Structures are given as C-alpha cells and as structure tokens.
Amino acid sequence: AQTVTQSQPEMSVQEAETVTLSCTYDTSESNYYLFWYKQPPSRQMILVIRQEAYKQQNATENRFSVNFQKAAKSFSLKISDSQLGDTAMYFCAFDSGGSNYKLTFGKGTLLTVNP
Amino acid sequence: GAVVSQHPSRVICKSGTSVKIECRSLDFQATTMFWYRQFPKKSLMLMATSNEGSKATYEQGVEKDKFLINHASLTLSTLTVTSAHPEDSSFYICSISEGQVGEKLFFGSGTQLSVL
C-alpha cells in the first residue's frame, strides 16, 4: 500500500518570503501522479500543482513549484513570494495511476503566512 | 473542470436520527464519486467509492450499514448517516473523478455534521 508522509505539522513564513513544504511517499509503482492540494479556512479543497512521475521536469504554477526527486521518493512544494491568502492546510497526495482514481493523502501541513 | 455541489454545508441533528448529504456533479456525468471524512486538523480519509448504478465500495473499517451510499444517477450521489451518534460528528467531503487516469479530483465544499 502507498503511504504519504508530511513531516511538518505546522509551518509559518513571513509575507513575501519563500517556504518549502516537505512530502515523502512510498510506492512500488513506477508510474504515478503526485499532487499538492490546499485547504483554506473555507475548507474547500483546491488543487495547487500536479506532477506526473514519468516527467523529469518539475511542475511549476506561478509562485508554486515542486522539487520532485523520484529516486528519493520526495515531492516538496516551494511557495515563493508568500501571500496572506496562502494561509491554509496543504496536503500532499498520491495517485497510483490505476483505474480506481483513488488518492492517498498525507496528514497535512498547516501553513501560516504572517504579515 | 467539473463543478461539484454539496448540500447541506452544515447540519445539526439529534442522536439516533439519520442525515442525508447530497453531492451533485453540475456539469459532468460522473460514474465515480468519492466520499471522504475529515476530523479537525486531520487529513482526508477515504470512506467509500460510489459507482453509478452499482454498490459502493467501502474502505476497510467503514460500516456500510451506517454510511449508506446511493449513486442512482450520473450527477447525484448521496451519503446517509444512519442512527447518528456524536462520534459521527465530522466534516464530510465528496469528490468526483472525470475518469482520466492521474487527473485531479474535483471536490465539493463539504458538510459539517454535528450530532448532539
């Protein structure tokens, strides 16, 4: 079974600074998909970024980028120029790519952006 | 992307009563929907996979007789919490898959259930 580990329960960052959230996973699959989801205080789950394991290039979405290290099974999220609206729970998630479309979530990291 | 509507957003009920939560796919015919449960400041735990026209697939440890799932159409799945107890109080979230392997899930806005 796949597992997803987020070792930082809480983090804080000053506005405009950069922060990196860690995620590691365990799988025997060779092709899979990784996600970072954001859950702000509204509790609506929002996709931040997605990475396909067969792609070596790290995914980037505006201020959000990942450092995907397949051999190390690591998938960290970097948030640049942090904004107050980035305050949220961040969940790393794994999809084995099977036809059941199921996601396995990490326990989450609560990020607080301070003014 | 798909738009998911979940209703109600918040419900309070008495112990022993049943509560139904609806999850609607507004612009996509979803053959597969997922129901998650989330405790305060915790992660999402998959409860069951709802398949249109067939029985739901429950995760280990989830009581299927307590959490009844009905996916009668391609746009609607319901979760009924039967004979609710205070320990059933939680945040319930539905999501749908557009059926493409490795693509993101679309989430409803969640339902906060409080059982008194």
mmCIF file with all atom_site columns, C-alpha atoms in Angstrom:
data_model
loop_
_atom_site.group_PDB
_atom_site.id
_atom_site.type_symbol
_atom_site.label_atom_id
_atom_site.label_alt_id
_atom_site.label_comp_id
_atom_site.label_asym_id
_atom_site.label_entity_id
_atom_site.label_seq_id
_atom_site.pdbx_PDB_ins_code
_atom_site.Cartn_x
_atom_site.Cartn_y
_atom_site.Cartn_z
_atom_site.occupancy
_atom_site.B_iso_or_equiv
_atom_site.pdbx_formal_charge
_atom_site.auth_seq_id
_atom_site.auth_comp_id
_atom_site.auth_asym_id
_atom_site.auth_atom_id
_atom_site.pdbx_PDB_model_num
ATOM 1   C CA . ALA A 1 1   ? 0.000   0.000  0.000   1.00 0.00 ? 1   ALA A CA 1
ATOM 2   C CA . GLN A 1 2   ? 1.118   3.507  -0.714  1.00 0.00 ? 2   GLN A CA 1
ATOM 3   C CA . THR A 1 3   ? 1.876   5.892  2.111   1.00 0.00 ? 3   THR A CA 1
ATOM 4   C CA . VAL A 1 4   ? 2.379   9.635  2.086   1.00 0.00 ? 4   VAL A CA 1
ATOM 5   C CA . THR A 1 5   ? 4.301   11.376 4.849   1.00 0.00 ? 5   THR A CA 1
ATOM 6   C CA . GLN A 1 6   ? 4.321   15.057 5.638   1.00 0.00 ? 6   GLN A CA 1
ATOM 7   C CA . SER A 1 7   ? 6.745   15.571 8.492   1.00 0.00 ? 7   SER A CA 1
ATOM 8   C CA . GLN A 1 8   ? 5.913   19.210 9.231   1.00 0.00 ? 8   GLN A CA 1
ATOM 9   C CA . PRO A 1 9   ? 2.565   19.565 11.052  1.00 0.00 ? 9   PRO A CA 1
ATOM 10  C CA . GLU A 1 10  ? 2.859   23.342 11.118  1.00 0.00 ? 10  GLU A CA 1
ATOM 11  C CA . MET A 1 11  ? 4.970   25.994 9.479   1.00 0.00 ? 11  MET A CA 1
ATOM 12  C CA . SER A 1 12  ? 4.973   29.749 9.329   1.00 0.00 ? 12  SER A CA 1
ATOM 13  C CA . VAL A 1 13  ? 6.505   32.254 6.962   1.00 0.00 ? 13  VAL A CA 1
ATOM 14  C CA . GLN A 1 14  ? 6.629   35.987 6.627   1.00 0.00 ? 14  GLN A CA 1
ATOM 15  C CA . GLU A 1 15  ? 4.756   37.603 3.809   1.00 0.00 ? 15  GLU A CA 1
ATOM 16  C CA . ALA A 1 16  ? 6.815   37.851 0.596   1.00 0.00 ? 16  ALA A CA 1
ATOM 17  C CA . GLU A 1 17  ? 9.278   35.210 1.731   1.00 0.00 ? 17  GLU A CA 1
ATOM 18  C CA . THR A 1 18  ? 9.745   31.689 0.409   1.00 0.00 ? 18  THR A CA 1
ATOM 19  C CA . VAL A 1 19  ? 8.762   28.491 2.174   1.00 0.00 ? 19  VAL A CA 1
ATOM 20  C CA . THR A 1 20  ? 9.172   24.813 1.344   1.00 0.00 ? 20  THR A CA 1
ATOM 21  C CA . LEU A 1 21  ? 6.811   22.084 2.484   1.00 0.00 ? 21  LEU A CA 1
ATOM 22  C CA . SER A 1 22  ? 8.099   18.522 2.584   1.00 0.00 ? 22  SER A CA 1
ATOM 23  C CA . CYS A 1 23  ? 6.451   15.330 1.391   1.00 0.00 ? 23  CYS A CA 1
ATOM 24  C CA . THR A 1 24  ? 7.775   11.825 1.011   1.00 0.00 ? 24  THR A CA 1
ATOM 25  C CA . TYR A 1 25  ? 5.937   8.766  -0.216  1.00 0.00 ? 25  TYR A CA 1
ATOM 26  C CA . ASP A 1 26  ? 6.397   5.080  -0.510  1.00 0.00 ? 26  ASP A CA 1
ATOM 27  C CA . THR A 1 27  ? 5.353   3.052  -3.524  1.00 0.00 ? 27  THR A CA 1
ATOM 28  C CA . SER A 1 28  ? 6.486   0.188  -5.684  1.00 0.00 ? 28  SER A CA 1
ATOM 29  C CA . GLU A 1 29  ? 4.855   1.696  -8.736  1.00 0.00 ? 29  GLU A CA 1
ATOM 30  C CA . SER A 1 30  ? 6.988   3.179  -11.485 1.00 0.00 ? 30  SER A CA 1
ATOM 31  C CA . ASN A 1 31  ? 4.405   5.470  -12.987 1.00 0.00 ? 31  ASN A CA 1
ATOM 32  C CA . TYR A 1 32  ? 2.151   7.515  -10.756 1.00 0.00 ? 32  TYR A CA 1
ATOM 33  C CA . TYR A 1 33  ? 0.911   11.016 -10.053 1.00 0.00 ? 33  TYR A CA 1
ATOM 34  C CA . LEU A 1 34  ? 1.532   13.417 -7.208  1.00 0.00 ? 34  LEU A CA 1
ATOM 35  C CA . PHE A 1 35  ? -0.488  16.406 -6.110  1.00 0.00 ? 35  PHE A CA 1
ATOM 36  C CA . TRP A 1 36  ? -0.458  19.249 -3.664  1.00 0.00 ? 36  TRP A CA 1
ATOM 37  C CA . TYR A 1 37  ? -3.886  20.368 -2.525  1.00 0.00 ? 37  TYR A CA 1
ATOM 38  C CA . LYS A 1 38  ? -4.634  23.450 -0.464  1.00 0.00 ? 38  LYS A CA 1
ATOM 39  C CA . GLN A 1 39  ? -7.455  23.683 2.066   1.00 0.00 ? 39  GLN A CA 1
ATOM 40  C CA . PRO A 1 40  ? -8.002  27.257 3.241   1.00 0.00 ? 40  PRO A CA 1
ATOM 41  C CA . PRO A 1 41  ? -10.233 28.123 6.207   1.00 0.00 ? 41  PRO A CA 1
ATOM 42  C CA . SER A 1 42  ? -13.252 27.793 3.918   1.00 0.00 ? 42  SER A CA 1
ATOM 43  C CA . ARG A 1 43  ? -12.324 24.067 3.811   1.00 0.00 ? 43  ARG A CA 1
ATOM 44  C CA . GLN A 1 44  ? -12.729 23.901 0.033   1.00 0.00 ? 44  GLN A CA 1
ATOM 45  C CA . MET A 1 45  ? -10.057 21.624 -1.413  1.00 0.00 ? 45  MET A CA 1
ATOM 46  C CA . ILE A 1 46  ? -8.128  23.372 -4.184  1.00 0.00 ? 46  ILE A CA 1
ATOM 47  C CA . LEU A 1 47  ? -5.515  21.823 -6.438  1.00 0.00 ? 47  LEU A CA 1
ATOM 48  C CA . VAL A 1 48  ? -2.217  23.670 -6.240  1.00 0.00 ? 48  VAL A CA 1
ATOM 49  C CA . ILE A 1 49  ? 0.006   21.639 -8.504  1.00 0.00 ? 49  ILE A CA 1
ATOM 50  C CA . ARG A 1 50  ? 0.296   18.231 -10.145 1.00 0.00 ? 50  ARG A CA 1
ATOM 51  C CA . GLN A 1 51  ? 3.311   16.150 -11.169 1.00 0.00 ? 51  GLN A CA 1
ATOM 52  C CA . GLU A 1 52  ? 3.490   13.094 -13.390 1.00 0.00 ? 52  GLU A CA 1
ATOM 53  C CA . ALA A 1 53  ? 6.176   10.694 -12.230 1.00 0.00 ? 53  ALA A CA 1
ATOM 54  C CA . TYR A 1 54  ? 7.392   9.875  -15.719 1.00 0.00 ? 54  TYR A CA 1
ATOM 55  C CA . LYS A 1 55  ? 8.203   13.531 -16.323 1.00 0.00 ? 55  LYS A CA 1
ATOM 56  C CA . GLN A 1 56  ? 11.589  14.589 -15.018 1.00 0.00 ? 56  GLN A CA 1
ATOM 57  C CA . GLN A 1 57  ? 10.822  18.272 -15.267 1.00 0.00 ? 57  GLN A CA 1
ATOM 58  C CA . ASN A 1 58  ? 9.488   19.784 -12.066 1.00 0.00 ? 58  ASN A CA 1
ATOM 59  C CA . ALA A 1 59  ? 5.993   21.217 -12.327 1.00 0.00 ? 59  ALA A CA 1
ATOM 60  C CA . THR A 1 60  ? 5.507   24.943 -11.853 1.00 0.00 ? 60  THR A CA 1
ATOM 61  C CA . GLU A 1 61  ? 2.380   27.031 -11.404 1.00 0.00 ? 61  GLU A CA 1
ATOM 62  C CA . ASN A 1 62  ? 3.110   30.706 -10.964 1.00 0.00 ? 62  ASN A CA 1
ATOM 63  C CA . ARG A 1 63  ? 4.522   31.118 -7.424  1.00 0.00 ? 63  ARG A CA 1
ATOM 64  C CA . PHE A 1 64  ? 4.257   27.397 -6.719  1.00 0.00 ? 64  PHE A CA 1
ATOM 65  C CA . SER A 1 65  ? 6.851   24.871 -7.793  1.00 0.00 ? 65  SER A CA 1
ATOM 66  C CA . VAL A 1 66  ? 7.864   21.391 -6.785  1.00 0.00 ? 66  VAL A CA 1
ATOM 67  C CA . ASN A 1 67  ? 11.133  19.598 -6.290  1.00 0.00 ? 67  ASN A CA 1
ATOM 68  C CA . PHE A 1 68  ? 10.394  16.060 -7.435  1.00 0.00 ? 68  PHE A CA 1
ATOM 69  C CA . GLN A 1 69  ? 13.095  13.550 -6.585  1.00 0.00 ? 69  GLN A CA 1
ATOM 70  C CA . LYS A 1 70  ? 11.838  10.206 -7.866  1.00 0.00 ? 70  LYS A CA 1
ATOM 71  C CA . ALA A 1 71  ? 14.691  8.085  -6.572  1.00 0.00 ? 71  ALA A CA 1
ATOM 72  C CA . ALA A 1 72  ? 14.345  9.589  -3.123  1.00 0.00 ? 72  ALA A CA 1
ATOM 73  C CA . LYS A 1 73  ? 10.536  9.472  -3.340  1.00 0.00 ? 73  LYS A CA 1
ATOM 74  C CA . SER A 1 74  ? 10.366  13.091 -2.333  1.00 0.00 ? 74  SER A CA 1
ATOM 75  C CA . PHE A 1 75  ? 7.933   15.731 -3.555  1.00 0.00 ? 75  PHE A CA 1
ATOM 76  C CA . SER A 1 76  ? 8.369   19.100 -1.855  1.00 0.00 ? 76  SER A CA 1
ATOM 77  C CA . LEU A 1 77  ? 6.367   22.240 -2.560  1.00 0.00 ? 77  LEU A CA 1
ATOM 78  C CA . LYS A 1 78  ? 8.013   25.631 -2.745  1.00 0.00 ? 78  LYS A CA 1
ATOM 79  C CA . ILE A 1 79  ? 5.908   28.745 -2.366  1.00 0.00 ? 79  ILE A CA 1
ATOM 80  C CA . SER A 1 80  ? 7.625   31.925 -3.454  1.00 0.00 ? 80  SER A CA 1
ATOM 81  C CA . ASP A 1 81  ? 6.595   35.455 -2.526  1.00 0.00 ? 81  ASP A CA 1
ATOM 82  C CA . SER A 1 82  ? 4.191   34.123 0.089   1.00 0.00 ? 82  SER A CA 1
ATOM 83  C CA . GLN A 1 83  ? 0.891   35.919 0.386   1.00 0.00 ? 83  GLN A CA 1
ATOM 84  C CA . LEU A 1 84  ? -1.588  36.115 3.234   1.00 0.00 ? 84  LEU A CA 1
ATOM 85  C CA . GLY A 1 85  ? -4.036  34.156 1.121   1.00 0.00 ? 85  GLY A CA 1
ATOM 86  C CA . ASP A 1 86  ? -1.641  31.228 1.073   1.00 0.00 ? 86  ASP A CA 1
ATOM 87  C CA . THR A 1 87  ? -2.516  30.540 4.699   1.00 0.00 ? 87  THR A CA 1
ATOM 88  C CA . ALA A 1 88  ? -4.066  27.071 4.604   1.00 0.00 ? 88  ALA A CA 1
ATOM 89  C CA . MET A 1 89  ? -3.611  23.384 5.213   1.00 0.00 ? 89  MET A CA 1
ATOM 90  C CA . TYR A 1 90  ? -1.538  21.819 2.474   1.00 0.00 ? 90  TYR A CA 1
ATOM 91  C CA . PHE A 1 91  ? -1.966  18.166 1.640   1.00 0.00 ? 91  PHE A CA 1
ATOM 92  C CA . CYS A 1 92  ? 0.372   16.076 -0.443  1.00 0.00 ? 92  CYS A CA 1
ATOM 93  C CA . ALA A 1 93  ? -1.449  13.318 -2.307  1.00 0.00 ? 93  ALA A CA 1
ATOM 94  C CA . PHE A 1 94  ? -0.504  10.234 -4.322  1.00 0.00 ? 94  PHE A CA 1
ATOM 95  C CA . ASP A 1 95  ? -2.371  8.567  -7.174  1.00 0.00 ? 95  ASP A CA 1
ATOM 96  C CA . SER A 1 96  ? -1.059  5.200  -8.315  1.00 0.00 ? 96  SER A CA 1
ATOM 97  C CA . GLY A 1 97  ? -2.496  5.762  -11.752 1.00 0.00 ? 97  GLY A CA 1
ATOM 98  C CA . GLY A 1 98  ? -4.806  2.796  -11.536 1.00 0.00 ? 98  GLY A CA 1
ATOM 99  C CA . SER A 1 99  ? -8.335  2.831  -12.849 1.00 0.00 ? 99  SER A CA 1
ATOM 100 C CA . ASN A 1 100 ? -9.804  3.402  -9.393  1.00 0.00 ? 100 ASN A CA 1
ATOM 101 C CA . TYR A 1 101 ? -8.663  7.066  -9.384  1.00 0.00 ? 101 TYR A CA 1
ATOM 102 C CA . LYS A 1 102 ? -8.135  6.956  -5.616  1.00 0.00 ? 102 LYS A CA 1
ATOM 103 C CA . LEU A 1 103 ? -5.915  9.457  -3.855  1.00 0.00 ? 103 LEU A CA 1
ATOM 104 C CA . THR A 1 104 ? -3.874  8.776  -0.744  1.00 0.00 ? 104 THR A CA 1
ATOM 105 C CA . PHE A 1 105 ? -3.378  11.923 1.313   1.00 0.00 ? 105 PHE A CA 1
ATOM 106 C CA . GLY A 1 106 ? -0.672  12.905 3.733   1.00 0.00 ? 106 GLY A CA 1
ATOM 107 C CA . LYS A 1 107 ? -1.604  14.274 7.147   1.00 0.00 ? 107 LYS A CA 1
ATOM 108 C CA . GLY A 1 108 ? -1.158  17.845 6.034   1.00 0.00 ? 108 GLY A CA 1
ATOM 109 C CA . THR A 1 109 ? 0.933   20.870 6.922   1.00 0.00 ? 109 THR A CA 1
ATOM 110 C CA . LEU A 1 110 ? -0.715  23.954 8.355   1.00 0.00 ? 110 LEU A CA 1
ATOM 111 C CA . LEU A 1 111 ? 0.984   26.964 6.784   1.00 0.00 ? 111 LEU A CA 1
ATOM 112 C CA . THR A 1 112 ? 0.517   30.381 8.294   1.00 0.00 ? 112 THR A CA 1
ATOM 113 C CA . VAL A 1 113 ? 1.681   33.449 6.408   1.00 0.00 ? 113 VAL A CA 1
ATOM 114 C CA . ASN A 1 114 ? 2.354   36.324 8.760   1.00 0.00 ? 114 ASN A CA 1
ATOM 115 C CA . PRO A 1 115 ? 2.092   39.980 7.740   1.00 0.00 ? 115 PRO A CA 1
ATOM 116 C CA . GLY B 2 1   ? -13.234 21.379 -14.945 1.00 0.00 ? 1   GLY B CA 1
ATOM 117 C CA . ALA B 2 2   ? -16.162 19.744 -13.235 1.00 0.00 ? 2   ALA B CA 1
ATOM 118 C CA . VAL B 2 3   ? -18.222 21.676 -10.713 1.00 0.00 ? 3   VAL B CA 1
ATOM 119 C CA . VAL B 2 4   ? -19.323 19.801 -7.606  1.00 0.00 ? 4   VAL B CA 1
ATOM 120 C CA . SER B 2 5   ? -22.155 20.970 -5.392  1.00 0.00 ? 5   SER B CA 1
ATOM 121 C CA . GLN B 2 6   ? -22.505 19.507 -1.917  1.00 0.00 ? 6   GLN B CA 1
ATOM 122 C CA . HIS B 2 7   ? -25.506 20.103 0.320   1.00 0.00 ? 7   HIS B CA 1
ATOM 123 C CA . PRO B 2 8   ? -26.070 20.907 3.110   1.00 0.00 ? 8   PRO B CA 1
ATOM 124 C CA . SER B 2 9   ? -22.946 22.764 4.160   1.00 0.00 ? 9   SER B CA 1
ATOM 125 C CA . ARG B 2 10  ? -23.780 22.335 7.806   1.00 0.00 ? 10  ARG B CA 1
ATOM 126 C CA . VAL B 2 11  ? -26.245 20.143 9.662   1.00 0.00 ? 11  VAL B CA 1
ATOM 127 C CA . ILE B 2 12  ? -27.022 19.568 13.316  1.00 0.00 ? 12  ILE B CA 1
ATOM 128 C CA . CYS B 2 13  ? -29.047 16.550 14.328  1.00 0.00 ? 13  CYS B CA 1
ATOM 129 C CA . LYS B 2 14  ? -30.023 14.586 17.389  1.00 0.00 ? 14  LYS B CA 1
ATOM 130 C CA . SER B 2 15  ? -28.556 11.230 18.270  1.00 0.00 ? 15  SER B CA 1
ATOM 131 C CA . GLY B 2 16  ? -30.435 8.390  16.672  1.00 0.00 ? 16  GLY B CA 1
ATOM 132 C CA . THR B 2 17  ? -31.665 10.305 13.667  1.00 0.00 ? 17  THR B CA 1
ATOM 133 C CA . SER B 2 18  ? -30.463 9.911  10.078  1.00 0.00 ? 18  SER B CA 1
ATOM 134 C CA . VAL B 2 19  ? -28.895 12.587 7.947   1.00 0.00 ? 19  VAL B CA 1
ATOM 135 C CA . LYS B 2 20  ? -28.572 12.662 4.169   1.00 0.00 ? 20  LYS B CA 1
ATOM 136 C CA . ILE B 2 21  ? -25.815 14.552 2.388   1.00 0.00 ? 21  ILE B CA 1
ATOM 137 C CA . GLU B 2 22  ? -26.056 15.182 -1.347  1.00 0.00 ? 22  GLU B CA 1
ATOM 138 C CA . CYS B 2 23  ? -23.228 15.512 -3.825  1.00 0.00 ? 23  CYS B CA 1
ATOM 139 C CA . ARG B 2 24  ? -24.061 16.735 -7.297  1.00 0.00 ? 24  ARG B CA 1
ATOM 140 C CA . SER B 2 25  ? -21.916 16.979 -10.369 1.00 0.00 ? 25  SER B CA 1
ATOM 141 C CA . LEU B 2 26  ? -23.312 20.048 -12.102 1.00 0.00 ? 26  LEU B CA 1
ATOM 142 C CA . ASP B 2 27  ? -21.665 19.862 -15.492 1.00 0.00 ? 27  ASP B CA 1
ATOM 143 C CA . PHE B 2 28  ? -20.229 16.403 -15.806 1.00 0.00 ? 28  PHE B CA 1
ATOM 144 C CA . GLN B 2 29  ? -21.627 12.899 -15.792 1.00 0.00 ? 29  GLN B CA 1
ATOM 145 C CA . ALA B 2 30  ? -19.677 11.264 -13.031 1.00 0.00 ? 30  ALA B CA 1
ATOM 146 C CA . THR B 2 31  ? -19.611 7.493  -12.960 1.00 0.00 ? 31  THR B CA 1
ATOM 147 C CA . THR B 2 32  ? -17.340 7.590  -9.934  1.00 0.00 ? 32  THR B CA 1
ATOM 148 C CA . MET B 2 33  ? -17.653 9.709  -6.827  1.00 0.00 ? 33  MET B CA 1
ATOM 149 C CA . PHE B 2 34  ? -15.680 9.524  -3.594  1.00 0.00 ? 34  PHE B CA 1
ATOM 150 C CA . TRP B 2 35  ? -16.718 10.225 -0.036  1.00 0.00 ? 35  TRP B CA 1
ATOM 151 C CA . TYR B 2 36  ? -14.138 11.413 2.468   1.00 0.00 ? 36  TYR B CA 1
ATOM 152 C CA . ARG B 2 37  ? -14.270 12.128 6.150   1.00 0.00 ? 37  ARG B CA 1
ATOM 153 C CA . GLN B 2 38  ? -12.081 14.699 7.823   1.00 0.00 ? 38  GLN B CA 1
ATOM 154 C CA . PHE B 2 39  ? -11.611 15.191 11.557  1.00 0.00 ? 39  PHE B CA 1
ATOM 155 C CA . PRO B 2 40  ? -10.493 18.600 12.861  1.00 0.00 ? 40  PRO B CA 1
ATOM 156 C CA . LYS B 2 41  ? -6.973  19.454 11.723  1.00 0.00 ? 41  LYS B CA 1
ATOM 157 C CA . LYS B 2 42  ? -6.583  15.990 10.252  1.00 0.00 ? 42  LYS B CA 1
ATOM 158 C CA . SER B 2 43  ? -6.243  14.568 6.792   1.00 0.00 ? 43  SER B CA 1
ATOM 159 C CA . LEU B 2 44  ? -8.939  13.277 4.495   1.00 0.00 ? 44  LEU B CA 1
ATOM 160 C CA . MET B 2 45  ? -9.820  9.649  4.978   1.00 0.00 ? 45  MET B CA 1
ATOM 161 C CA . LEU B 2 46  ? -11.494 7.885  2.096   1.00 0.00 ? 46  LEU B CA 1
ATOM 162 C CA . MET B 2 47  ? -14.698 6.237  3.246   1.00 0.00 ? 47  MET B CA 1
ATOM 163 C CA . ALA B 2 48  ? -16.051 4.769  0.055   1.00 0.00 ? 48  ALA B CA 1
ATOM 164 C CA . THR B 2 49  ? -16.086 4.878  -3.695  1.00 0.00 ? 49  THR B CA 1
ATOM 165 C CA . SER B 2 50  ? -19.502 5.413  -5.174  1.00 0.00 ? 50  SER B CA 1
ATOM 166 C CA . ASN B 2 51  ? -20.184 3.868  -8.562  1.00 0.00 ? 51  ASN B CA 1
ATOM 167 C CA . GLU B 2 52  ? -23.215 4.845  -10.596 1.00 0.00 ? 52  GLU B CA 1
ATOM 168 C CA . GLY B 2 53  ? -25.690 2.025  -10.856 1.00 0.00 ? 53  GLY B CA 1
ATOM 169 C CA . SER B 2 54  ? -23.848 -0.373 -8.606  1.00 0.00 ? 54  SER B CA 1
ATOM 170 C CA . LYS B 2 55  ? -22.979 -0.869 -4.968  1.00 0.00 ? 55  LYS B CA 1
ATOM 171 C CA . ALA B 2 56  ? -20.445 1.378  -3.346  1.00 0.00 ? 56  ALA B CA 1
ATOM 172 C CA . THR B 2 57  ? -17.030 0.058  -2.424  1.00 0.00 ? 57  THR B CA 1
ATOM 173 C CA . TYR B 2 58  ? -16.239 0.768  1.209   1.00 0.00 ? 58  TYR B CA 1
ATOM 174 C CA . GLU B 2 59  ? -12.802 1.155  2.707   1.00 0.00 ? 59  GLU B CA 1
ATOM 175 C CA . GLN B 2 60  ? -11.719 -1.138 5.469   1.00 0.00 ? 60  GLN B CA 1
ATOM 176 C CA . GLY B 2 61  ? -13.238 -0.196 8.800   1.00 0.00 ? 61  GLY B CA 1
ATOM 177 C CA . VAL B 2 62  ? -16.137 1.811  7.380   1.00 0.00 ? 62  VAL B CA 1
ATOM 178 C CA . GLU B 2 63  ? -19.544 0.423  8.331   1.00 0.00 ? 63  GLU B CA 1
ATOM 179 C CA . LYS B 2 64  ? -21.594 0.157  5.162   1.00 0.00 ? 64  LYS B CA 1
ATOM 180 C CA . ASP B 2 65  ? -24.848 -0.196 7.081   1.00 0.00 ? 65  ASP B CA 1
ATOM 181 C CA . LYS B 2 66  ? -24.170 3.007  8.938   1.00 0.00 ? 66  LYS B CA 1
ATOM 182 C CA . PHE B 2 67  ? -22.953 5.059  5.996   1.00 0.00 ? 67  PHE B CA 1
ATOM 183 C CA . LEU B 2 68  ? -25.364 4.329  3.179   1.00 0.00 ? 68  LEU B CA 1
ATOM 184 C CA . ILE B 2 69  ? -24.255 5.485  -0.243  1.00 0.00 ? 69  ILE B CA 1
ATOM 185 C CA . ASN B 2 70  ? -26.553 5.735  -3.220  1.00 0.00 ? 70  ASN B CA 1
ATOM 186 C CA . HIS B 2 71  ? -25.297 6.747  -6.645  1.00 0.00 ? 71  HIS B CA 1
ATOM 187 C CA . ALA B 2 72  ? -28.527 6.471  -8.567  1.00 0.00 ? 72  ALA B CA 1
ATOM 188 C CA . SER B 2 73  ? -27.637 8.820  -11.410 1.00 0.00 ? 73  SER B CA 1
ATOM 189 C CA . LEU B 2 74  ? -24.573 10.168 -13.156 1.00 0.00 ? 74  LEU B CA 1
ATOM 190 C CA . THR B 2 75  ? -24.972 13.511 -11.425 1.00 0.00 ? 75  THR B CA 1
ATOM 191 C CA . LEU B 2 76  ? -26.002 12.614 -7.885  1.00 0.00 ? 76  LEU B CA 1
ATOM 192 C CA . SER B 2 77  ? -24.539 10.590 -5.063  1.00 0.00 ? 77  SER B CA 1
ATOM 193 C CA . THR B 2 78  ? -25.908 10.640 -1.530  1.00 0.00 ? 78  THR B CA 1
ATOM 194 C CA . LEU B 2 79  ? -24.388 9.673  1.783   1.00 0.00 ? 79  LEU B CA 1
ATOM 195 C CA . THR B 2 80  ? -26.822 8.860  4.562   1.00 0.00 ? 80  THR B CA 1
ATOM 196 C CA . VAL B 2 81  ? -25.522 8.641  8.095   1.00 0.00 ? 81  VAL B CA 1
ATOM 197 C CA . THR B 2 82  ? -27.975 6.337  9.820   1.00 0.00 ? 82  THR B CA 1
ATOM 198 C CA . SER B 2 83  ? -28.720 6.352  13.550  1.00 0.00 ? 83  SER B CA 1
ATOM 199 C CA . ALA B 2 84  ? -26.194 9.101  14.044  1.00 0.00 ? 84  ALA B CA 1
ATOM 200 C CA . HIS B 2 85  ? -24.079 9.229  17.184  1.00 0.00 ? 85  HIS B CA 1
ATOM 201 C CA . PRO B 2 86  ? -21.908 12.073 18.500  1.00 0.00 ? 86  PRO B CA 1
ATOM 202 C CA . GLU B 2 87  ? -18.802 10.226 17.298  1.00 0.00 ? 87  GLU B CA 1
ATOM 203 C CA . ASP B 2 88  ? -20.132 10.564 13.747  1.00 0.00 ? 88  ASP B CA 1
ATOM 204 C CA . SER B 2 89  ? -19.678 14.309 14.037  1.00 0.00 ? 89  SER B CA 1
ATOM 205 C CA . SER B 2 90  ? -17.178 15.242 11.372  1.00 0.00 ? 90  SER B CA 1
ATOM 206 C CA . PHE B 2 91  ? -16.581 17.058 8.105   1.00 0.00 ? 91  PHE B CA 1
ATOM 207 C CA . TYR B 2 92  ? -17.677 15.024 5.098   1.00 0.00 ? 92  TYR B CA 1
ATOM 208 C CA . ILE B 2 93  ? -16.413 15.840 1.605   1.00 0.00 ? 93  ILE B CA 1
ATOM 209 C CA . CYS B 2 94  ? -17.366 14.360 -1.730  1.00 0.00 ? 94  CYS B CA 1
ATOM 210 C CA . SER B 2 95  ? -15.301 14.436 -4.880  1.00 0.00 ? 95  SER B CA 1
ATOM 211 C CA . ILE B 2 96  ? -15.613 13.273 -8.419  1.00 0.00 ? 96  ILE B CA 1
ATOM 212 C CA . SER B 2 97  ? -13.243 11.962 -10.992 1.00 0.00 ? 97  SER B CA 1
ATOM 213 C CA . GLU B 2 98  ? -13.595 12.891 -14.632 1.00 0.00 ? 98  GLU B CA 1
ATOM 214 C CA . GLY B 2 99  ? -12.381 9.425  -15.411 1.00 0.00 ? 99  GLY B CA 1
ATOM 215 C CA . GLN B 2 100 ? -8.935  10.289 -16.717 1.00 0.00 ? 100 GLN B CA 1
ATOM 216 C CA . VAL B 2 101 ? -6.127  8.371  -15.060 1.00 0.00 ? 101 VAL B CA 1
ATOM 217 C CA . GLY B 2 102 ? -3.923  10.626 -12.990 1.00 0.00 ? 102 GLY B CA 1
ATOM 218 C CA . GLU B 2 103 ? -6.087  13.680 -13.328 1.00 0.00 ? 103 GLU B CA 1
ATOM 219 C CA . LYS B 2 104 ? -7.128  15.748 -10.355 1.00 0.00 ? 104 LYS B CA 1
ATOM 220 C CA . LEU B 2 105 ? -10.259 15.216 -8.338  1.00 0.00 ? 105 LEU B CA 1
ATOM 221 C CA . PHE B 2 106 ? -12.930 17.879 -8.080  1.00 0.00 ? 106 PHE B CA 1
ATOM 222 C CA . PHE B 2 107 ? -14.176 18.432 -4.551  1.00 0.00 ? 107 PHE B CA 1
ATOM 223 C CA . GLY B 2 108 ? -17.423 19.594 -3.067  1.00 0.00 ? 108 GLY B CA 1
ATOM 224 C CA . SER B 2 109 ? -17.370 22.265 -0.408  1.00 0.00 ? 109 SER B CA 1
ATOM 225 C CA . GLY B 2 110 ? -18.021 19.787 2.378   1.00 0.00 ? 110 GLY B CA 1
ATOM 226 C CA . THR B 2 111 ? -20.645 19.188 5.036   1.00 0.00 ? 111 THR B CA 1
ATOM 227 C CA . GLN B 2 112 ? -20.041 19.748 8.730   1.00 0.00 ? 112 GLN B CA 1
ATOM 228 C CA . LEU B 2 113 ? -22.151 17.257 10.665  1.00 0.00 ? 113 LEU B CA 1
ATOM 229 C CA . SER B 2 114 ? -22.730 17.807 14.362  1.00 0.00 ? 114 SER B CA 1
ATOM 230 C CA . VAL B 2 115 ? -24.620 15.155 16.285  1.00 0.00 ? 115 VAL B CA 1
ATOM 231 C CA . LEU B 2 116 ? -25.958 16.223 19.655  1.00 0.00 ? 116 LEU B CA 1
#
